Amino acid sequence: MQKIRNLISLFILLLTTIIVQAQEGTAKTGFGETMRSSGRIYVVIAVILTILIGLILYLVRLDKKMSKMEKENP
Amino acid sequence: MANEKNYMYKSWWKILSVILLVYTVIAGLLFKIPQLPALEETIRNLYFHVCMWFAMMILFTISVVNAIRYLRTLNHKYDIYSRQFAVVGIVFGLLGYATGAIWMSYTWADPNNPAFESFGALAREPKLIGAAIALLIYAAYLVLRDSIADMDKRARISAVYNIFAFAMLFPSIWIVPRLLPSLHPGQEGNPAMNYKDIDAGMRIVFYPAVIGWTLLGVWITTLKIRLNLLKEKKMMG
């Protein structure tokens, strides 16, 4: 479980570097191109999704904590 | 209580909620929308602002159902359910109010355009007043609850008050605002449910969005319920 969690956090950190790369790149790369098209609406989507996923991960953590507490107090 | 495996401890609907919300954000911002004057791209707020109110109504309905269950069984579990669903419903209502305030500032009002209404006129919108009354009645529910020290008395009085608060939702948000002239859409029939007032292309995002946001609200509520059940158990023994 811990391993999977570490892998997921690593993956998310890697994703952020891609976004940073795309920002600094010459916008010729595929991802940078997509992020800059349609009035850069994809950037907004990325921001909202980050907030949403952050909140959901927080909820998942609370849920796990509750399950643990319930197990300790049967 | 933990060995009692009810829906609170299952995870499939939590995953469903996350999938639907991610879909809502992506599809809600990218899919085609009808081009309407003044609204333009802000119609996409339908997937967020209106969903807050739908989630609030559903949470309040679950709350009143549990209030009635408490009165029928006098089992304290249902009192905890009822209270927590009401609290999270209020949170969703406040979010609906806040998002509505932002939305209306840029569609109903425009200080540079004399054709638009002034903010003073907007404050008299029946929908806003009705929603404010409904939320204040529910806020009074919390005040009433916490002012009674005796547990059984508190549970019983607040369950009865909960039914009253739910009954007040009907005139304050469903009947009176529809009888009065208003800028807010949804004058004729049920807003966003009527086949005439919502584009078919928006439906495929809107209905999943309602389910997703509601499930998120239920998820938050179940966490609060589990915490309170645990607290009660610790207090008892």
PDB file of N, CA and C in Angstrom, chain A residues 19-43:
ATOM      1  N   ILE A  19       4.538  19.798 -17.069  1.00  0.00           N
ATOM      2  CA  ILE A  19       3.832  21.065 -17.276  1.00  0.00           C
ATOM      3  C   ILE A  19       4.834  22.221 -17.261  1.00  0.00           C
ATOM      4  N   VAL A  20       5.774  22.176 -16.317  1.00  0.00           N
ATOM      5  CA  VAL A  20       6.773  23.243 -16.244  1.00  0.00           C
ATOM      6  C   VAL A  20       7.591  23.278 -17.526  1.00  0.00           C
ATOM      7  N   GLN A  21       7.979  22.084 -17.997  1.00  0.00           N
ATOM      8  CA  GLN A  21       8.728  22.002 -19.252  1.00  0.00           C
ATOM      9  C   GLN A  21       7.945  22.647 -20.380  1.00  0.00           C
ATOM     10  N   ALA A  22       6.667  22.332 -20.418  1.00  0.00           N
ATOM     11  CA  ALA A  22       5.842  22.847 -21.505  1.00  0.00           C
ATOM     12  C   ALA A  22       5.768  24.362 -21.447  1.00  0.00           C
ATOM     13  N   GLN A  23       5.772  24.905 -20.223  1.00  0.00           N
ATOM     14  CA  GLN A  23       5.727  26.358 -20.093  1.00  0.00           C
ATOM     15  C   GLN A  23       6.972  27.004 -20.663  1.00  0.00           C
ATOM     16  N   GLU A  24       8.126  26.366 -20.413  1.00  0.00           N
ATOM     17  CA  GLU A  24       9.387  26.983 -20.833  1.00  0.00           C
ATOM     18  C   GLU A  24       9.737  26.664 -22.271  1.00  0.00           C
ATOM     19  N   GLY A  25       9.158  25.601 -22.813  1.00  0.00           N
ATOM     20  CA  GLY A  25       9.489  25.166 -24.167  1.00  0.00           C
ATOM     21  C   GLY A  25       9.068  26.185 -25.205  1.00  0.00           C
ATOM     22  N   THR A  26       9.383  25.877 -26.432  1.00  0.00           N
ATOM     23  CA  THR A  26       9.086  26.814 -27.512  1.00  0.00           C
ATOM     24  C   THR A  26       7.669  26.620 -28.035  1.00  0.00           C
ATOM     25  N   ALA A  27       6.867  25.862 -27.291  1.00  0.00           N
ATOM     26  CA  ALA A  27       5.486  25.586 -27.670  1.00  0.00           C
ATOM     27  C   ALA A  27       5.411  24.781 -28.952  1.00  0.00           C
ATOM     28  N   LYS A  28       6.487  24.110 -29.301  1.00  0.00           N
ATOM     29  CA  LYS A  28       6.477  23.268 -30.486  1.00  0.00           C
ATOM     30  C   LYS A  28       6.139  21.818 -30.108  1.00  0.00           C
ATOM     31  N   THR A  29       6.340  21.502 -28.836  1.00  0.00           N
ATOM     32  CA  THR A  29       6.039  20.145 -28.405  1.00  0.00           C
ATOM     33  C   THR A  29       4.535  19.943 -28.381  1.00  0.00           C
ATOM     34  N   GLY A  30       4.111  18.673 -28.514  1.00  0.00           N
ATOM     35  CA  GLY A  30       2.684  18.366 -28.617  1.00  0.00           C
ATOM     36  C   GLY A  30       1.890  18.852 -27.426  1.00  0.00           C
ATOM     37  N   PHE A  31       2.422  18.560 -26.216  1.00  0.00           N
ATOM     38  CA  PHE A  31       1.678  18.903 -25.011  1.00  0.00           C
ATOM     39  C   PHE A  31       1.555  20.419 -24.864  1.00  0.00           C
ATOM     40  N   GLY A  32       2.655  21.114 -25.112  1.00  0.00           N
ATOM     41  CA  GLY A  32       2.631  22.570 -24.991  1.00  0.00           C
ATOM     42  C   GLY A  32       1.663  23.190 -25.968  1.00  0.00           C
ATOM     43  N   GLU A  33       1.618  22.578 -27.163  1.00  0.00           N
ATOM     44  CA  GLU A  33       0.697  23.063 -28.192  1.00  0.00           C
ATOM     45  C   GLU A  33      -0.750  22.949 -27.712  1.00  0.00           C
ATOM     46  N   THR A  34      -1.067  21.751 -27.188  1.00  0.00           N
ATOM     47  CA  THR A  34      -2.435  21.518 -26.715  1.00  0.00           C
ATOM     48  C   THR A  34      -2.782  22.522 -25.624  1.00  0.00           C
ATOM     49  N   MET A  35      -1.854  22.692 -24.662  1.00  0.00           N
ATOM     50  CA  MET A  35      -2.144  23.559 -23.529  1.00  0.00           C
ATOM     51  C   MET A  35      -2.335  25.009 -23.962  1.00  0.00           C
ATOM     52  N   ARG A  36      -1.785  25.381 -25.113  1.00  0.00           N
ATOM     53  CA  ARG A  36      -1.898  26.775 -25.548  1.00  0.00           C
ATOM     54  C   ARG A  36      -3.034  27.013 -26.537  1.00  0.00           C
ATOM     55  N   SER A  37      -3.705  25.934 -26.967  1.00  0.00           N
ATOM     56  CA  SER A  37      -4.759  26.108 -27.967  1.00  0.00           C
ATOM     57  C   SER A  37      -6.083  26.497 -27.305  1.00  0.00           C
ATOM     58  N   SER A  38      -7.072  26.819 -28.127  1.00  0.00           N
ATOM     59  CA  SER A  38      -8.427  27.225 -27.680  1.00  0.00           C
ATOM     60  C   SER A  38      -8.384  28.239 -26.550  1.00  0.00           C
ATOM     61  N   GLY A  39      -7.640  29.296 -26.732  1.00  0.00           N
ATOM     62  CA  GLY A  39      -7.609  30.333 -25.701  1.00  0.00           C
ATOM     63  C   GLY A  39      -7.077  29.813 -24.378  1.00  0.00           C
ATOM     64  N   ARG A  40      -6.242  28.796 -24.423  1.00  0.00           N
ATOM     65  CA  ARG A  40      -5.590  28.197 -23.237  1.00  0.00           C
ATOM     66  C   ARG A  40      -6.587  27.728 -22.196  1.00  0.00           C
ATOM     67  N   ILE A  41      -7.747  27.256 -22.655  1.00  0.00           N
ATOM     68  CA  ILE A  41      -8.751  26.752 -21.698  1.00  0.00           C
ATOM     69  C   ILE A  41      -8.217  25.521 -20.963  1.00  0.00           C
ATOM     70  N   TYR A  42      -7.318  24.778 -21.594  1.00  0.00           N
ATOM     71  CA  TYR A  42      -6.788  23.566 -20.959  1.00  0.00           C
ATOM     72  C   TYR A  42      -6.021  23.897 -19.689  1.00  0.00           C
ATOM     73  N   VAL A  43      -5.456  25.085 -19.645  1.00  0.00           N
ATOM     74  CA  VAL A  43      -4.749  25.489 -18.425  1.00  0.00           C
ATOM     75  C   VAL A  43      -5.735  25.607 -17.273  1.00  0.00           C
TER      76      VAL A  43
END
